[in-house]
Coordinates of C-alpha atoms and ligand atoms in Angstrom, one line a residue:
Chain A
M1 CA 72.1 124.5 60.5
E2 CA 73.0 121.7 62.9
K3 CA 76.6 122.7 62.7
V4 CA 75.9 126.3 63.3
K5 CA 74.0 125.3 66.4
T6 CA 76.8 123.1 67.6
I7 CA 79.3 125.9 67.2
V8 CA 77.0 128.5 68.9
L9 CA 76.5 126.3 71.9
K10 CA 80.3 125.6 72.0
E11 CA 81.0 129.3 71.9
W12 CA 78.7 129.9 74.9
A13 CA 80.1 127.1 76.9
E14 CA 83.6 128.4 76.3
V15 CA 83.4 132.1 76.4
F16 CA 81.1 132.4 79.4
K17 CA 83.7 130.6 81.4
N18 CA 85.9 133.7 80.8
R19 CA 85.7 136.2 83.6
M20 CA 86.4 139.2 81.5
V21 CA 83.5 138.4 79.2
L22 CA 81.2 137.6 82.1
F23 CA 82.0 141.0 83.6
T24 CA 81.2 142.8 80.4
V25 CA 78.0 140.9 79.8
A26 CA 76.7 141.1 83.4
F27 CA 78.2 144.2 84.9
L28 CA 77.8 146.8 82.2
P29 CA 74.1 146.4 81.7
L30 CA 73.6 146.6 85.5
L31 CA 75.5 149.9 85.5
F32 CA 73.7 151.3 82.5
T33 CA 70.3 150.4 84.1
A34 CA 71.2 151.7 87.5
M35 CA 72.7 155.1 86.4
P36 CA 69.6 156.6 84.9
L37 CA 67.4 155.4 87.7
I38 CA 69.7 156.8 90.3
T39 CA 69.7 160.1 88.4
L40 CA 65.9 160.1 88.4
V41 CA 65.8 159.6 92.1
A42 CA 68.3 162.3 92.6
T43 CA 66.6 164.8 90.4
A44 CA 63.1 164.1 91.7
N45 CA 64.1 166.0 94.9
L46 CA 65.0 169.0 92.9
E47 CA 61.6 169.6 91.6
G48 CA 60.7 172.2 94.2
D49 CA 63.5 174.5 93.7
I50 CA 64.2 174.1 90.0
S51 CA 62.8 177.5 89.3
G52 CA 65.4 178.9 91.6
V53 CA 68.4 177.5 89.7
D54 CA 69.7 178.8 86.5
S55 CA 67.5 177.0 84.1
P56 CA 68.9 176.3 80.6
P57 CA 67.8 178.6 77.9
D58 CA 64.8 177.5 75.9
E59 CA 66.8 177.5 72.7
F60 CA 69.0 174.9 74.1
F61 CA 66.2 172.3 74.0
G62 CA 64.9 173.5 70.7
D63 CA 61.7 171.6 69.9
L64 CA 62.6 168.7 72.1
C65 CA 59.7 169.3 74.5
I66 CA 57.6 172.1 73.4
E67 CA 54.7 171.4 75.7
L68 CA 56.7 170.5 78.8
S69 CA 57.7 172.5 81.8
E70 CA 61.3 173.4 82.3
F71 CA 61.8 170.6 84.8
D72 CA 60.1 167.9 82.8
C73 CA 62.1 168.9 79.8
T74 CA 65.4 168.6 81.7
Q75 CA 64.3 165.0 82.7
V76 CA 63.5 164.1 79.2
Y77 CA 66.8 165.5 78.1
L78 CA 68.7 163.5 80.6
L79 CA 66.8 160.3 79.9
N80 CA 67.6 160.8 76.2
I81 CA 71.3 160.9 76.9
Y82 CA 71.1 157.8 79.1
T83 CA 69.0 155.8 76.5
L84 CA 71.6 156.8 73.9
M85 CA 74.3 155.5 76.2
F86 CA 72.3 152.3 76.4
M87 CA 73.0 151.8 72.8
M88 CA 76.6 151.2 73.7
L89 CA 75.7 147.8 75.2
P90 CA 75.0 146.1 71.8
V91 CA 78.4 147.3 70.7
I92 CA 80.6 146.5 73.7
I93 CA 79.1 143.1 74.5
P94 CA 79.4 141.4 71.1
A95 CA 82.8 143.0 70.6
S96 CA 84.0 141.4 73.8
I97 CA 82.5 138.0 73.1
A98 CA 83.7 137.8 69.5
S99 CA 87.2 139.1 70.4
Y100 CA 87.7 136.5 73.2
S101 CA 86.2 133.8 71.1
I102 CA 88.3 134.4 68.0
V103 CA 91.6 135.4 69.5
G104 CA 91.0 132.5 72.0
E105 CA 90.7 130.0 69.2
K106 CA 93.8 131.5 67.5
T107 CA 96.0 131.1 70.5
A108 CA 94.7 127.6 71.3
R109 CA 95.2 126.8 67.6
S110 CA 91.8 125.2 67.5
L111 CA 90.7 126.7 64.2
E112 CA 92.7 124.3 62.1
P113 CA 91.0 121.1 63.3
I114 CA 87.6 122.9 63.0
L115 CA 88.4 124.0 59.5
A116 CA 89.4 120.4 58.6
T117 CA 85.8 119.3 59.2
P118 CA 83.1 119.6 56.6
I119 CA 81.8 122.9 58.0
T120 CA 81.6 125.7 55.5
V121 CA 83.3 129.0 56.5
L122 CA 80.0 130.8 56.1
E123 CA 78.5 128.4 58.7
L124 CA 81.4 129.1 61.0
V125 CA 81.4 132.8 60.7
T126 CA 77.6 132.9 61.1
A127 CA 77.8 130.8 64.2
K128 CA 80.5 133.1 65.7
A129 CA 78.3 136.2 64.9
I130 CA 75.2 134.6 66.3
A131 CA 77.0 133.6 69.4
A132 CA 78.1 137.1 70.0
I133 CA 75.0 139.0 68.9
I134 CA 72.3 137.0 70.7
P135 CA 73.5 137.5 74.2
A136 CA 74.2 141.2 73.5
I137 CA 70.6 141.8 72.2
V138 CA 69.0 139.7 75.0
V139 CA 71.0 141.5 77.6
T140 CA 70.3 144.9 76.1
W141 CA 66.6 144.3 75.9
I142 CA 66.4 142.9 79.4
A143 CA 68.3 145.9 80.7
F144 CA 66.2 148.3 78.7
G145 CA 63.1 146.6 80.1
A146 CA 64.3 147.0 83.6
Y147 CA 65.2 150.6 83.0
V148 CA 61.7 151.3 81.5
I149 CA 59.9 149.6 84.4
G150 CA 62.0 151.4 86.9
A151 CA 61.4 154.7 85.2
W152 CA 57.6 154.0 85.2
F153 CA 57.6 154.4 89.0
M154 CA 59.6 157.6 89.0
V155 CA 58.5 159.8 86.2
T156 CA 55.2 161.3 85.2
E157 CA 53.1 159.7 82.5
T158 CA 54.1 162.4 80.0
I159 CA 57.8 161.9 80.5
F160 CA 57.3 158.1 80.3
G161 CA 55.7 158.6 77.0
Y162 CA 59.0 160.2 75.8
L163 CA 61.0 157.3 77.1
V164 CA 59.1 154.7 75.1
A165 CA 58.6 157.0 72.1
P166 CA 58.9 155.2 68.7
M167 CA 62.3 156.7 68.1
W168 CA 63.7 154.9 71.2
L169 CA 62.0 151.7 70.3
I170 CA 63.5 151.9 66.8
A171 CA 66.8 152.6 68.4
V172 CA 66.7 149.7 70.9
F173 CA 65.0 147.1 68.7
I174 CA 66.4 147.8 65.3
V175 CA 69.5 150.0 65.5
G176 CA 70.8 148.0 68.5
P177 CA 71.0 144.7 66.6
L178 CA 72.5 146.5 63.6
L179 CA 75.2 148.0 65.8
A180 CA 75.8 144.5 67.3
L181 CA 76.4 143.1 63.8
M182 CA 78.8 146.0 63.1
A183 CA 80.7 145.3 66.3
V184 CA 81.0 141.6 65.5
S185 CA 82.2 142.2 61.9
A186 CA 84.8 144.7 63.2
A187 CA 85.9 142.2 66.0
I188 CA 86.3 139.4 63.4
M189 CA 88.6 141.5 61.2
I190 CA 90.6 142.9 64.1
S191 CA 90.9 139.6 65.8
S192 CA 92.5 138.2 62.7
R193 CA 95.3 140.7 63.1
V194 CA 96.0 140.8 66.8
S195 CA 96.9 138.2 69.4
D196 CA 95.6 139.8 72.5
P197 CA 91.9 139.5 73.1
R198 CA 91.8 142.7 75.2
V199 CA 93.4 144.7 72.3
A200 CA 90.9 143.2 69.9
E201 CA 88.0 144.0 72.2
Q202 CA 89.1 147.6 72.7
L203 CA 89.8 148.2 69.0
S204 CA 86.5 146.8 67.9
A205 CA 84.7 148.8 70.6
I206 CA 86.0 151.8 68.6
V207 CA 82.7 151.3 66.8
V208 CA 81.1 153.1 69.7
L209 CA 82.9 156.3 68.8
P210 CA 80.2 157.7 66.5
L211 CA 77.7 156.8 69.2
L212 CA 79.8 158.7 71.8
M213 CA 79.9 161.7 69.4
L214 CA 76.2 161.7 69.3
I215 CA 76.0 161.5 73.1
I216 CA 78.4 164.3 73.5
G217 CA 76.8 166.3 70.7
Q218 CA 73.5 166.0 72.5
S219 CA 75.0 166.9 75.9
V220 CA 76.6 170.1 74.7
G221 CA 73.5 171.0 72.6
F222 CA 75.3 170.6 69.3
I223 CA 72.7 168.2 67.9
L224 CA 69.4 167.2 69.1
I225 CA 68.5 163.5 68.9
D226 CA 65.1 163.0 67.3
R227 CA 63.5 160.4 65.2
R228 CA 65.2 161.6 62.1
V229 CA 68.7 161.2 63.6
I230 CA 67.9 157.7 64.9
V231 CA 66.5 156.6 61.5
L232 CA 69.5 158.1 59.7
M233 CA 71.8 156.3 62.2
G234 CA 70.0 153.0 61.5
V235 CA 70.5 153.5 57.7
V236 CA 74.2 154.4 58.1
V237 CA 74.9 151.5 60.4
A238 CA 73.1 149.1 58.0
V239 CA 75.2 150.3 55.1
L240 CA 78.4 150.0 57.2
D241 CA 77.2 146.5 58.3
A242 CA 77.0 145.3 54.7
G243 CA 80.5 146.6 54.0
L244 CA 82.1 145.3 57.1
L245 CA 80.4 141.9 56.8
Y246 CA 81.7 141.6 53.3
L247 CA 85.2 142.3 54.5
S248 CA 85.0 140.0 57.5
V249 CA 83.7 137.1 55.4
R250 CA 86.7 137.7 53.1
V251 CA 89.3 137.4 55.9
F252 CA 87.4 134.3 57.1
Q253 CA 88.6 131.9 54.4
R254 CA 90.3 128.6 55.3
E255 CA 93.5 129.5 53.5
T256 CA 93.6 133.0 54.9
I257 CA 93.0 131.9 58.4
L258 CA 95.7 129.2 58.3
T259 CA 98.3 131.2 56.4
R260 CA 97.8 134.9 56.9
W261 CA 96.3 135.3 60.3
K262 CA 99.0 136.3 62.8
Chain B
M1 CA 94.0 106.2 47.8
I2 CA 96.2 109.3 47.7
K3 CA 97.7 110.4 44.4
C4 CA 99.5 113.6 43.7
E5 CA 101.1 114.9 40.7
N6 CA 103.5 117.8 40.7
L7 CA 101.8 119.2 43.7
T8 CA 103.4 122.6 44.4
K9 CA 102.8 125.3 47.1
K10 CA 104.4 128.6 47.1
F11 CA 104.0 131.2 49.9
D12 CA 104.9 134.6 48.4
E13 CA 108.7 134.1 48.1
T14 CA 109.1 130.7 49.7
L15 CA 108.7 127.5 47.8
A16 CA 107.3 125.1 50.4
V17 CA 106.5 122.1 48.3
D18 CA 108.0 121.6 44.9
R19 CA 106.4 119.3 42.3
L20 CA 105.5 116.4 44.7
T21 CA 104.4 113.2 42.9
L22 CA 103.2 110.3 45.1
D23 CA 100.9 107.3 44.9
I24 CA 99.8 105.8 48.1
A25 CA 97.9 102.5 48.1
E26 CA 94.8 101.6 50.2
G27 CA 95.8 100.2 53.6
E28 CA 99.3 101.5 53.3
V29 CA 101.1 103.2 56.2
F30 CA 103.2 105.9 54.6
G31 CA 105.9 107.8 56.5
F32 CA 106.7 111.3 55.4
L33 CA 110.1 112.2 56.7
G34 CA 111.8 115.5 56.5
P35 CA 113.6 118.2 58.6
N36 CA 111.9 121.2 60.1
G37 CA 110.5 123.5 57.4
A38 CA 110.6 120.7 54.8
G39 CA 107.0 121.3 53.9
K40 CA 105.4 118.3 55.6
T41 CA 102.6 120.2 57.3
T42 CA 102.0 122.2 54.1
T43 CA 101.6 119.0 52.1
V44 CA 99.2 117.5 54.7
R45 CA 97.1 120.8 54.6
M46 CA 96.9 120.6 50.8
L47 CA 95.8 116.9 50.9
T48 CA 93.1 117.6 53.5
S49 CA 91.7 120.5 51.5
L50 CA 92.7 123.1 54.1
I51 CA 94.8 125.1 51.7
G52 CA 94.9 125.1 47.9
P53 CA 98.0 124.1 45.9
T54 CA 99.7 126.7 43.7
A55 CA 100.1 124.2 40.9
G56 CA 99.7 120.5 40.3
E57 CA 96.9 118.3 41.4
A58 CA 96.0 115.5 43.8
T59 CA 93.2 113.1 44.4
V60 CA 92.3 111.6 47.8
M61 CA 90.0 108.6 47.6
G62 CA 89.3 109.6 44.1
Y63 CA 88.1 113.1 45.1
K64 CA 90.0 115.9 43.5
I65 CA 91.4 118.6 45.8
G66 CA 90.2 122.1 45.0
Q67 CA 87.1 120.6 43.5
D68 CA 85.5 118.0 45.9
D69 CA 86.8 119.6 49.0
Q70 CA 83.8 119.0 51.2
E71 CA 83.9 115.3 50.3
I72 CA 87.5 115.1 51.2
R73 CA 87.0 116.8 54.5
R74 CA 84.1 114.4 55.2
N75 CA 86.2 111.3 54.5
V76 CA 89.7 112.0 55.9
G77 CA 90.8 112.3 59.5
I78 CA 93.6 114.7 60.4
L79 CA 95.6 115.0 63.6
T80 CA 96.9 118.6 63.3
E81 CA 100.4 119.5 64.4
T82 CA 99.0 121.1 67.6
P83 CA 96.1 119.3 69.2
G84 CA 94.0 122.6 69.3
L85 CA 91.5 121.3 72.0
Y86 CA 89.0 123.5 73.8
D87 CA 90.7 123.6 77.1
R88 CA 87.8 124.9 79.1
L89 CA 85.5 122.1 77.9
S90 CA 85.4 118.5 79.0
A91 CA 87.0 115.7 76.9
W92 CA 83.5 114.4 76.2
R93 CA 82.3 117.8 75.1
N94 CA 85.3 118.3 72.9
L95 CA 84.6 115.1 71.0
T96 CA 80.9 115.6 70.9
I97 CA 81.3 118.9 69.1
Y98 CA 83.5 117.2 66.5
A99 CA 81.3 114.2 66.0
K100 CA 78.5 116.6 65.2
L101 CA 80.6 118.7 62.8
Y102 CA 81.6 115.4 61.1
E103 CA 78.0 114.5 60.7
V104 CA 78.4 111.3 62.7
E105 CA 75.2 109.5 63.2
Q106 CA 75.7 107.8 66.5
V107 CA 77.4 110.7 68.3
A108 CA 77.3 109.4 71.9
A109 CA 78.3 105.8 70.8
Q110 CA 81.2 107.0 68.8
V111 CA 82.4 109.4 71.4
E112 CA 82.2 106.6 74.0
K113 CA 84.0 104.1 71.8
Y114 CA 87.0 106.3 71.2
L115 CA 87.2 107.7 74.7
K116 CA 87.3 104.1 76.0
M117 CA 89.7 102.9 73.3
L118 CA 92.2 105.6 74.2
G119 CA 91.8 105.1 77.9
L120 CA 90.2 108.5 78.6
W121 CA 86.7 107.3 79.6
A122 CA 87.3 107.7 83.3
R123 CA 88.4 111.3 82.8
R124 CA 85.7 112.2 80.3
H125 CA 84.1 115.0 82.5
D126 CA 87.4 116.7 83.1
A127 CA 88.3 119.8 81.2
A128 CA 90.8 119.1 78.5
G129 CA 93.0 121.9 79.9
T130 CA 93.7 119.7 82.9
F131 CA 95.1 116.8 80.8
S132 CA 98.8 115.9 80.5
K133 CA 100.4 116.3 77.1
G134 CA 100.1 112.7 76.3
M135 CA 96.4 112.6 77.2
R136 CA 95.8 115.7 75.1
Q137 CA 97.4 114.0 72.2
K138 CA 95.3 110.9 72.7
L139 CA 92.1 113.0 72.9
A140 CA 93.2 114.7 69.6
I141 CA 93.7 111.3 68.1
A142 CA 90.2 110.2 69.3
R143 CA 88.8 113.3 67.6
T144 CA 90.5 112.4 64.4
L145 CA 88.8 109.0 64.3
L146 CA 85.2 109.8 65.3
H147 CA 83.8 109.7 61.8
E148 CA 85.7 106.5 61.0
P149 CA 87.8 107.9 58.2
K150 CA 89.4 105.5 55.7
I151 CA 92.4 107.8 55.4
I152 CA 94.1 109.3 58.4
F153 CA 96.8 112.1 58.3
L154 CA 98.9 112.3 61.4
D155 CA 101.2 115.3 61.7
E156 CA 103.9 114.3 64.1
P157 CA 101.8 112.2 66.4
T158 CA 104.4 111.5 69.0
A159 CA 106.3 114.8 69.0
G160 CA 106.9 116.0 72.5
L161 CA 105.6 112.9 74.3
D162 CA 107.6 110.9 76.8
P163 CA 108.7 107.5 75.7
E164 CA 105.9 105.7 77.4
A165 CA 103.2 108.0 76.0
A166 CA 104.9 107.8 72.6
K167 CA 104.8 104.0 72.7
L168 CA 101.1 104.1 73.6
V169 CA 100.4 106.3 70.6
R170 CA 102.6 104.2 68.4
D171 CA 100.9 100.9 69.4
F172 CA 97.6 102.6 68.7
I173 CA 98.7 103.5 65.2
A174 CA 99.7 99.9 64.7
E175 CA 96.3 98.9 65.8
L176 CA 94.7 101.3 63.2
K177 CA 96.9 99.8 60.6
G178 CA 95.4 96.4 61.4
E179 CA 92.0 97.8 60.6
G180 CA 93.1 98.4 57.0
R181 CA 93.1 102.2 57.1
T182 CA 95.4 104.2 55.0
I183 CA 97.7 106.2 57.2
F184 CA 99.9 109.1 56.3
I185 CA 102.4 110.0 59.1
C186 CA 104.7 113.0 59.2
T187 CA 107.4 112.4 61.6
H188 CA 110.9 113.2 62.7
N189 CA 111.2 110.0 64.6
L190 CA 112.9 107.6 62.2
D191 CA 112.8 104.7 64.5
E192 CA 109.0 105.1 64.6
A193 CA 108.8 105.3 60.8
D194 CA 111.0 102.2 60.5
R195 CA 108.7 100.2 62.8
L196 CA 105.3 101.4 61.6
C197 CA 105.6 102.3 57.9
D198 CA 105.3 100.1 54.9
R199 CA 107.0 102.8 52.8
V200 CA 108.8 106.0 53.7
A201 CA 109.5 109.2 51.7
V202 CA 112.3 111.4 52.5
F203 CA 111.2 114.9 51.7
K204 CA 112.7 118.3 51.8
T205 CA 110.7 120.7 49.6
R206 CA 111.2 118.1 46.9
L207 CA 110.8 114.4 47.2
R208 CA 114.2 112.8 47.7
V209 CA 113.4 109.2 47.7
V210 CA 110.5 106.8 48.4
N211 CA 110.8 103.1 49.3
T212 CA 110.4 100.6 52.0
P213 CA 112.6 101.2 55.0
K214 CA 114.5 98.0 54.3
A215 CA 115.1 98.7 50.7
L216 CA 116.3 102.2 51.6
R217 CA 118.9 100.8 53.9
K218 CA 120.0 98.3 51.4
Q219 CA 120.0 100.8 48.6
L220 CA 122.4 103.0 50.5
Y221 CA 124.7 100.5 52.3
G222 CA 124.2 97.1 50.8
R223 CA 124.5 94.3 53.4
Q224 CA 127.4 94.2 55.8
V225 CA 128.8 91.6 58.1
V226 CA 131.0 92.4 61.0
F227 CA 133.5 89.9 62.4
H228 CA 134.8 90.6 65.9
L229 CA 138.3 89.1 66.3
A230 CA 140.4 88.6 69.4
E231 CA 143.3 90.4 67.7
A232 CA 143.8 93.4 65.4
A233 CA 141.8 92.9 62.2
E234 CA 144.2 94.7 59.8
P235 CA 146.1 91.6 58.5
F236 CA 142.9 89.6 57.9
G237 CA 141.5 92.4 55.8
A238 CA 144.0 91.7 53.1
I239 CA 143.3 88.0 53.2
A240 CA 139.5 88.5 53.0
A241 CA 139.9 90.9 50.1
T242 CA 140.8 88.0 47.8
F243 CA 137.1 86.8 47.8
P244 CA 135.5 87.8 44.5
F245 CA 132.0 88.3 46.0
L246 CA 133.1 91.0 48.5
K247 CA 132.1 94.5 47.6
R248 CA 134.0 96.3 50.2
T249 CA 136.4 95.5 53.0
Q250 CA 137.0 97.6 56.0
T251 CA 138.9 97.1 59.3
V252 CA 138.5 99.1 62.5
E253 CA 140.7 97.9 65.4
N254 CA 139.7 94.3 65.9
K255 CA 136.6 94.5 63.7
L256 CA 136.5 93.3 60.1
V257 CA 133.5 94.7 58.2
L258 CA 132.7 93.0 54.8
A259 CA 130.0 94.1 52.4
M260 CA 128.3 91.5 50.2
D261 CA 125.0 90.6 48.8
E262 CA 124.3 87.1 50.2
P263 CA 126.0 86.7 53.6
E264 CA 123.9 83.6 54.3
R265 CA 125.8 81.8 51.5
H266 CA 129.2 83.3 51.9
N267 CA 129.7 83.5 55.6
P268 CA 130.6 79.9 56.3
E269 CA 133.3 80.0 53.7
I270 CA 134.7 83.3 55.0
I271 CA 134.7 82.0 58.6
R272 CA 136.5 78.8 57.6
H273 CA 139.1 80.7 55.7
L274 CA 139.7 83.2 58.5
V275 CA 140.0 80.5 61.1
Q276 CA 142.5 78.6 58.9
S277 CA 144.5 81.9 58.6
G278 CA 144.8 82.0 62.4
A279 CA 142.0 84.4 63.3
N280 CA 140.2 84.0 66.6
I281 CA 136.6 84.9 65.8
Q282 CA 134.6 86.0 68.8
F283 CA 131.4 87.2 67.3
V284 CA 129.8 87.4 63.8
G285 CA 126.8 89.5 63.1
E286 CA 125.1 91.6 60.4
L287 CA 125.7 95.3 60.7
R288 CA 122.4 97.0 60.9
H289 CA 122.0 100.5 59.8
S290 CA 119.2 102.5 61.2
L291 CA 116.9 104.4 59.1
E292 CA 118.4 107.5 60.8
D293 CA 121.7 106.9 59.0
V294 CA 119.9 106.7 55.7
Y295 CA 117.9 109.8 56.4
L296 CA 120.8 111.9 57.5
Q297 CA 122.8 110.7 54.5
L298 CA 119.9 111.7 52.1
V299 CA 119.2 115.0 53.7
K300 CA 122.9 115.9 53.7
D301 CA 123.5 114.8 50.2
E302 CA 121.0 117.0 48.7
S303 CA 121.3 120.2 50.6
Ligands
ATP1 N1 101.7 130.8 56.2 C1 102.9 130.7 55.7 N2 103.5 131.8 55.1 C2 104.7 131.8 54.6 N3 105.5 130.7 54.6 C3 105.1 129.6 55.2 C4 103.7 129.5 55.7 N4 103.6 128.3 56.2 C5 104.7 127.6 56.0 N5 105.6 128.4 55.4 C6 107.0 128.0 54.9 O1 106.9 126.8 54.2 C7 107.9 125.9 54.5 C8 107.4 124.6 55.0 O2 106.7 124.7 56.2 P1 106.0 123.5 56.9 O3 105.3 124.0 58.1 O4 105.1 122.8 55.9 O5 107.2 122.6 57.3 P2 107.2 121.2 58.1 O6 107.9 120.2 57.3 O7 105.8 120.9 58.6 O8 108.1 121.6 59.3 P3 108.1 121.1 60.9 O9 108.9 119.9 61.0 O10 108.8 122.2 61.6 O11 106.7 121.1 61.3 C9 108.7 126.7 55.6 O12 109.8 127.3 55.0 C10 107.8 127.7 56.1 O13 108.5 128.8 56.6
MG2 MG1 105.0 120.6 60.4

């Protein structure tokens, strides 16, 4: 455990000196928090004349907000999309940290001396994963907290209730970490094959694709995100996690790292 | 301390190490010489439990590779071919990380000891990335020693260093030798092997020869004495050839080169005889072959 801690602290000391990583970790959450709040401010002024605009047909919302007015329902709908976008944070941040950390070690050839020490590969891979996942989760939760607090001032109590509905809490507090784990496992496998951290980062961020599909599906009215979808998503991600984790631990063997990694 | 028997490593098609058998004693400084691609790094990686052998076996300090790997890693130090430092972190931080990974008890004390010993104490807060090549190598050597390993593997410790830095590193290795540690050095630098090593192995996929540097020279060339004359040596070659103890006679311009086993005993007689025959002897000396000659000969012979 002492060794895992040593590596985690080392990862943070190293990787946060990297501007690209810092940008991802600091700027993206800011953006994702600011966007929905700005949208709320902008739409708040629309309230008066909403009846005048072409309001979306009721079927479009389905049973999303049965007891809400047309305007409130639009807000809930928009917030849902933004919260869904929030879920990209726990994918992109760990993918970025893990890619830079692993490809960085590869190019510096610092893995061989590390592997020569009596650390087990499981400790090493755990440390790498923790180092990437913790900042991602902490940042996501802080950003989500800021978003929720900001929204508190801007929306009605009813709408706020939708924002902190159990399905979103499950999404942020359970599915988020599961997604982060998936991104890290993907980043480990991809980093073992490529020598450019940016490529590794982008390839492992492909994990957000299903998420994007959900977002797009929701925006065009193809699917409606509800608690069922979120729970299903959690289950699917958990299963994928198990598979990817198994594969990434398999590429993370002393001999493989030293003789097969390119 | 290090024993291998028929240690073999194959990478897909390439045979990197072929049935290596060695026995290295405690406190010995062992030079592992071989051209690029000979399989030196592969051998070191097997002996430090970084990669597994395809066949054969080895024990290091009595621990079996492939079985007691964690014990081996705990007890040996390895200077890898490339230093592999964390460039963004300070020298002090680099060493502290390793001291912890090696389960060192007095982390701060050990880090301080080796930073001081290698002359890096004053720069301990600087990022390793700002160090010169020689300083980086010294930092990597310090890292190898933090846990006071009894066996140290050094993979080309002076490669790419300027003569001054190389000498510093070499002197340091000599110092380690004085502490009774067993040292396994891979090198291309034959002069270095000659000066530091108790025994050297010439290796190219297979072991070509193992012996002390001195014995290797003798084995290949015997002992030779060169007589510098004031005149052409040719006529005196025929005269010298009459001595029964001479193994070979050779003349080059005004140099007469005689091979024999005991020059200390025979030289006075030869000199007397040459002078009587009218030779004007200017210098007499033993012809010394460098280990490089031996090495080149061996590597050439077998390829
Ligand atoms: N991961 C690998 N995959 C395939 N072949 C390899 C691998 N590592 C080494 N080899 C091959 O094994 C042989 C020995 O390589 P090794 O690095 O051990 O040589 P070396 O003696 O250390 O050379 P150098 O003096 O250049 O460091 C070479 O032919 C090399 O191409
Ligand atoms: Mg090598």
